[in-house]
């Protein structure tokens, strides 16, 4: 197959979304937290990428041994101090309940370790800025695991926009209507924040990676009477950008009807990219994303499918770690560096302020 619509067309996009980690960038990694996401995403993605995980720590030691055994991780640490004292460890990958993360980051930065943190990076902007500044002062690299940017569907949309194939981007929409069992995370059931802070934060970060930072945000949030989680499970958000572009998100986790939907679409002046987030059709395994391009620039003959090869879980998880390792090796800042992630958190805060006030809110800088 060759020519327009064939593999030749997609070569520059495939190169832009490649997540291979060069051998010379690889550094020994220790993981803190042996929960569900480390088991199904972090460890499988790192193994596929050829990365070395030297040990793992969890306050639940039984769980740490179980996960280490399943993934051939050679060492289980008995404490965080043991992790920090291991001279072999250059990078610490944190994946614990969000409230426990800042204390671990402070200790690891003081020990001179580079870090990949889970999202949300911090519970509030002040803490995020404090952690960012601590890392900068200590000369260590801290990035955040906002891996949806590296999911193949999103990465293809960003690459296509970057190549000019859809002209000037004008609008990005996300429509997710799924049934999420939040019982898998007992700490989330009682959290006073849910949908925006723990789920839509992925879309918000991905949107920022394509359209930049919005100027204004508006959000309405709701719950389904009788739902298990305490906080919001449905949000409808609108973002405005200085370029004139807009973004709209409708995300619902309480779809009772079985007609699941997880779609995105990026429109431009000369074309569009549309696709689906395959993972959300049966979390965490799901199915591959779909991505299609319509372009008057290339031009394409109608909608042309991109040959997807990876999944959000686990494949996209190689993205944030790979870019952190590139940062350490070359000095090129990771796209999801803590300094960048503060802007994603500002957007989260703006949306909650909009929900609380019932008004559109200017997004802080
Ligand atoms: N796509 C994604 O990026 C994604 C998906 C799911 C979860 N997450 C995030 O990853 C983190 C973990 O989620 P999970 O699904 O694995 O949760 P989980 O509840 O399955 O696991 C959390 C683990 O952290 C351990 N832990 C808690 N405090 C600790 C501490 N101080 N030191 C060491 N270990 C500690 C717990 O014992 C548990 O094993 C959360 O921040 C969550 O928001 C991200």
Short mmCIF file of N, CA, C and O in Angstrom, two decimals, residues 178-179 260-262 277-287 311 313:
data_model
loop_
_atom_site.label_atom_id
_atom_site.label_comp_id
_atom_site.label_asym_id
_atom_site.label_seq_id
_atom_site.Cartn_x
_atom_site.Cartn_y
_atom_site.Cartn_z
N UNK A 178 -19.48 6.81 29.74
CA UNK A 178 -19.06 5.46 30.12
C UNK A 178 -19.59 5.09 31.51
O UNK A 178 -20.22 5.92 32.18
N UNK A 179 -19.34 3.85 31.93
CA UNK A 179 -19.75 3.38 33.26
C UNK A 179 -18.47 3.03 34.02
O UNK A 179 -17.87 1.99 33.75
N UNK A 260 -21.75 2.62 25.44
CA UNK A 260 -20.55 3.39 25.80
C UNK A 260 -20.04 4.20 24.62
O UNK A 260 -20.16 3.79 23.46
N UNK A 261 -19.41 5.33 24.95
CA UNK A 261 -18.92 6.24 23.92
C UNK A 261 -17.71 6.97 24.47
O UNK A 261 -17.73 7.43 25.60
N UNK A 262 -16.63 7.05 23.69
CA UNK A 262 -15.43 7.79 24.12
C UNK A 262 -14.75 8.33 22.86
O UNK A 262 -13.92 7.65 22.26
N UNK A 277 -11.19 6.74 22.11
CA UNK A 277 -10.28 6.26 23.16
C UNK A 277 -10.67 4.82 23.47
O UNK A 277 -11.58 4.57 24.26
N UNK A 278 -9.97 3.87 22.83
CA UNK A 278 -10.37 2.48 22.93
C UNK A 278 -10.41 1.95 24.36
O UNK A 278 -11.30 1.19 24.73
N UNK A 279 -9.46 2.42 25.19
CA UNK A 279 -9.36 1.90 26.55
C UNK A 279 -10.67 2.07 27.33
O UNK A 279 -11.02 1.26 28.18
N UNK A 280 -11.39 3.13 27.06
CA UNK A 280 -12.56 3.44 27.88
C UNK A 280 -13.77 2.58 27.55
O UNK A 280 -14.79 2.65 28.23
N UNK A 281 -13.64 1.73 26.53
CA UNK A 281 -14.76 0.84 26.20
C UNK A 281 -14.75 -0.41 27.08
O UNK A 281 -15.70 -1.19 27.05
N UNK A 282 -13.66 -0.65 27.83
CA UNK A 282 -13.60 -1.79 28.76
C UNK A 282 -12.34 -1.62 29.61
O UNK A 282 -11.39 -2.36 29.46
N UNK A 283 -12.35 -0.60 30.55
CA UNK A 283 -11.16 -0.28 31.33
C UNK A 283 -10.71 -1.48 32.16
O UNK A 283 -11.55 -2.14 32.74
N UNK A 284 -9.41 -1.78 32.33
CA UNK A 284 -8.30 -1.04 31.74
C UNK A 284 -7.79 -1.64 30.42
O UNK A 284 -6.87 -1.09 29.84
N UNK A 285 -8.36 -2.77 29.98
CA UNK A 285 -7.81 -3.39 28.77
C UNK A 285 -8.32 -2.70 27.52
O UNK A 285 -7.56 -2.20 26.70
N UNK A 286 -9.64 -2.64 27.38
CA UNK A 286 -10.24 -1.93 26.27
C UNK A 286 -9.89 -2.50 24.92
O UNK A 286 -9.69 -3.70 24.74
N UNK A 287 -9.78 -1.61 23.95
CA UNK A 287 -9.48 -2.01 22.58
C UNK A 287 -8.61 -0.90 21.99
O UNK A 287 -8.50 0.17 22.58
N UNK A 311 -1.85 1.10 22.61
CA UNK A 311 -3.02 1.41 23.44
C UNK A 311 -2.66 2.44 24.50
O UNK A 311 -1.51 2.57 24.89
N UNK A 313 -3.44 2.19 27.72
CA UNK A 313 -2.84 1.31 28.71
C UNK A 313 -2.46 0.01 28.02
O UNK A 313 -3.32 -0.63 27.42
#
